[in-house]
């Protein structure tokens, strides 16, 4: 050790550096003999005297078929206590430190628990702008609470020194949840430190897959589990319970708790052995204890007035608080007159202890509560749904003086919350945000960022309601529930569960059943010498004061079938598991009372067809079409969202549109259809823009850039002399598609959108009425899949509360794409259809042709007669049909095949004079043009 590099060690006797004597190196922090493992690791080279040897201690044990390692001494050696817990490839470090000196806080334990998951644990660089972790995320706050809740009750009474716990994930394989591992590592670190603490504790997670309990389940197993139970305990008593379940029965939950306790106890012995090897002696800290003389004086002055206040059941929360404050001030005056400085410092705590003694004695001895209720009685309830009709869903829930206002907001699937955590799902589509403003308890305060208590209460209610939420396939919305606490007198988180359940039903969300929650308390009497509970009372629906002065706050939420969420917080150093299991039945009875009141207000999801109901439509398009919709850098998509206020999200071949109401949905669908287009249909109504005006009509751009001709004869039912008198360039108009000419041009009509004149209707000379489909942008009641569509093939209308199974018809498709026609040609290529040249000779007179039947012979194998009506779907090669001459052109005929479908017949030779408009012909489909127009040939008469 003595060298130029370490001049301070030059005075150490030389024999202390002899390895043959097996002395421990100085740099390990202790003087003594080195371990055998260390001797084997020490190098024998010439520079071994300059090498620091880190002495570490390690324990290995197995729980739930998984090997767990617990070690200390290798890293974080300057911390008061440090431990690394590993399970497979996941390792978590937990350190504890305490403030130096005798400075203490006057009336509470300033314990801070910080849990952090850094992205380096999985070899990832953070995606934030600064490329480093920012403020604590919700999961980190929740894991910090999992650590805090079981360790806090085990600090000795009167220990008010500042303590800080810092847990961080060193590496993660994504299989194990590091939160539970951090709680066990924290217990080991406290055991290794010199901080007085009544541990160790064990924390275990239990799942249930296919009816079988699983100890320490992996994340994949947890996804399949209907139970997520986190259990913390000492060797004999329960410290903390946290449950998320899918309506598990009280009996099954009790079985899970009975299994969890012995499994959690397996963590204790390795910690005790590790502390025996490397732990520090517990330091003597100054405790803030109340003297017996002070307690006797305060009891004599305040006990009788306090008991009088608690006996009077007419007091409300604030009236009772004002009366108790007045008693405290009267006692303070007496202490000031006697100049008792020491008593004045601890007076608030002493008065509070007298209050606790009075309340607990009356409950244990007389079974009387502060507000005069029975031990199993629930406070008066008030429920109201649809308090704010303009919102998607809302409700008010009151239980006694506790009141919450809950609202529901529905969003698109793309608005799901993204979770940057090491384990678990990447997104969350159901969110519940709990807010506890200062006015709810008549105080002045500031509103900041994420609050640990608000995050914890909101997550508890979120887990309770998640069990009844429909699946994403059944209900693709993103759901946000907000709970605003309007007044607080205990158990606001359970009131949030009740109010949130009612708001979900008010929003029309098809939840399975109502969820209600109630908080159960405990008041116990213990043996002063052993600390064992000799008598106790279980309280249903506790007040805020009973929570403060009692032993536990056991929050249980569920449906009529079973439990969905639990959170247990206790104040003493553990409660027997038998009492915990007994409390489950008390909570079940109270929960059923609350469910009856909620079901009397609203007992089924509300069917909402009003204008304020949100609309969500999922459409299918080709990826090329979606790229056109998004535009460069998403400019087109953002423009539509800004103009309409709707939310658009694009997936692989899917387009999801979420609109605030029906009017917004029509507006955004109009813009999407104008950009992408839709399948053109006879009678379909479209909105377009006039691009040019000619003498014979106007050209209109519509349906995603397609051009159509609006002939002058289709402008109005009345004669029109000039096209410009009716339409102008740039004008937006609604038109109806009435057909297609022989050249494939789309024919549009403006007069088809106008009412017919009465005179024409009476004379029967009006244009045949069309039954146009809904205008572009209207959400149809039922969508039908189009076989040859390249755009929206199977949209889904999931409007909240609307019926989606009504039937409606869609007109026949007019235009068949070239790809569709080519496909038809390929299918029929091997049919070897031999078409006959059936043209009549010029010598035959028209009268003779009309007098004979048109087709007496039956169709051949590949030639089928099709009776009317015929449309583009059932018209195939070789199909025979009766047609009428619609127009006579220079090179052929335009044939009316029925149902608005047009075909063409090309002249062969000079036979134009043989036909007149209105002639009836027997024709056969011989081919299709490049634009999908059927080309017909005449069928010979026998």
mmCIF file of C-alpha atoms in Angstrom, residues 615-621 655 657 662 665-666 669-670 672-673 677-679 681 773-786 789 791-799 802-810 873:
data_model
loop_
_atom_site.group_PDB
_atom_site.id
_atom_site.type_symbol
_atom_site.label_atom_id
_atom_site.label_comp_id
_atom_site.label_asym_id
_atom_site.label_seq_id
_atom_site.Cartn_x
_atom_site.Cartn_y
_atom_site.Cartn_z
ATOM 1 C CA UNK A 615 -68.926 10.264 -34.694
ATOM 2 C CA UNK A 616 -66.166 7.848 -35.623
ATOM 3 C CA UNK A 617 -65.822 6.242 -39.043
ATOM 4 C CA UNK A 618 -63.132 3.813 -40.188
ATOM 5 C CA UNK A 619 -62.668 3.709 -43.984
ATOM 6 C CA UNK A 620 -60.449 1.515 -46.116
ATOM 7 C CA UNK A 621 -58.358 3.001 -48.925
ATOM 8 C CA UNK A 655 -58.442 5.982 -42.476
ATOM 9 C CA UNK A 657 -62.083 10.006 -38.794
ATOM 10 C CA UNK A 662 -72.602 14.760 -37.281
ATOM 11 C CA UNK A 665 -68.351 14.510 -39.872
ATOM 12 C CA UNK A 666 -70.230 15.500 -43.031
ATOM 13 C CA UNK A 669 -65.973 13.449 -45.320
ATOM 14 C CA UNK A 670 -66.836 15.900 -48.052
ATOM 15 C CA UNK A 672 -61.829 13.579 -47.977
ATOM 16 C CA UNK A 673 -64.096 12.453 -50.817
ATOM 17 C CA UNK A 677 -62.795 10.325 -54.644
ATOM 18 C CA UNK A 678 -65.230 7.473 -54.268
ATOM 19 C CA UNK A 679 -66.837 4.950 -56.547
ATOM 20 C CA UNK A 681 -72.702 5.536 -58.891
ATOM 21 C CA UNK A 773 -77.662 8.485 -52.338
ATOM 22 C CA UNK A 774 -76.768 10.626 -49.398
ATOM 23 C CA UNK A 775 -74.620 13.661 -50.198
ATOM 24 C CA UNK A 776 -70.912 13.371 -49.955
ATOM 25 C CA UNK A 777 -69.844 13.488 -46.341
ATOM 26 C CA UNK A 778 -73.009 12.059 -44.823
ATOM 27 C CA UNK A 779 -72.399 9.112 -42.506
ATOM 28 C CA UNK A 780 -74.474 6.226 -43.839
ATOM 29 C CA UNK A 781 -76.423 4.035 -41.521
ATOM 30 C CA UNK A 782 -75.002 0.879 -43.038
ATOM 31 C CA UNK A 783 -72.094 0.434 -45.372
ATOM 32 C CA UNK A 784 -71.946 -2.245 -48.051
ATOM 33 C CA UNK A 785 -68.740 -3.674 -49.393
ATOM 34 C CA UNK A 786 -68.181 -3.101 -53.094
ATOM 35 C CA UNK A 789 -63.749 -0.926 -55.206
ATOM 36 C CA UNK A 791 -61.226 2.944 -52.144
ATOM 37 C CA UNK A 792 -63.538 2.604 -49.169
ATOM 38 C CA UNK A 793 -64.417 -1.084 -49.179
ATOM 39 C CA UNK A 794 -65.604 -1.747 -45.636
ATOM 40 C CA UNK A 795 -66.119 1.335 -43.526
ATOM 41 C CA UNK A 796 -67.334 0.931 -39.961
ATOM 42 C CA UNK A 797 -69.661 3.428 -38.321
ATOM 43 C CA UNK A 798 -69.195 3.230 -34.566
ATOM 44 C CA UNK A 799 -71.169 6.271 -33.588
ATOM 45 C CA UNK A 802 -76.465 5.016 -32.867
ATOM 46 C CA UNK A 803 -77.865 1.986 -34.631
ATOM 47 C CA UNK A 804 -75.529 0.605 -37.241
ATOM 48 C CA UNK A 805 -77.414 -2.391 -38.581
ATOM 49 C CA UNK A 806 -80.116 -0.738 -40.636
ATOM 50 C CA UNK A 807 -80.456 -1.763 -44.285
ATOM 51 C CA UNK A 808 -80.249 0.498 -47.296
ATOM 52 C CA UNK A 809 -79.587 -0.039 -50.983
ATOM 53 C CA UNK A 810 -76.861 1.403 -53.133
ATOM 54 C CA UNK A 873 -72.199 -6.402 -61.945
#
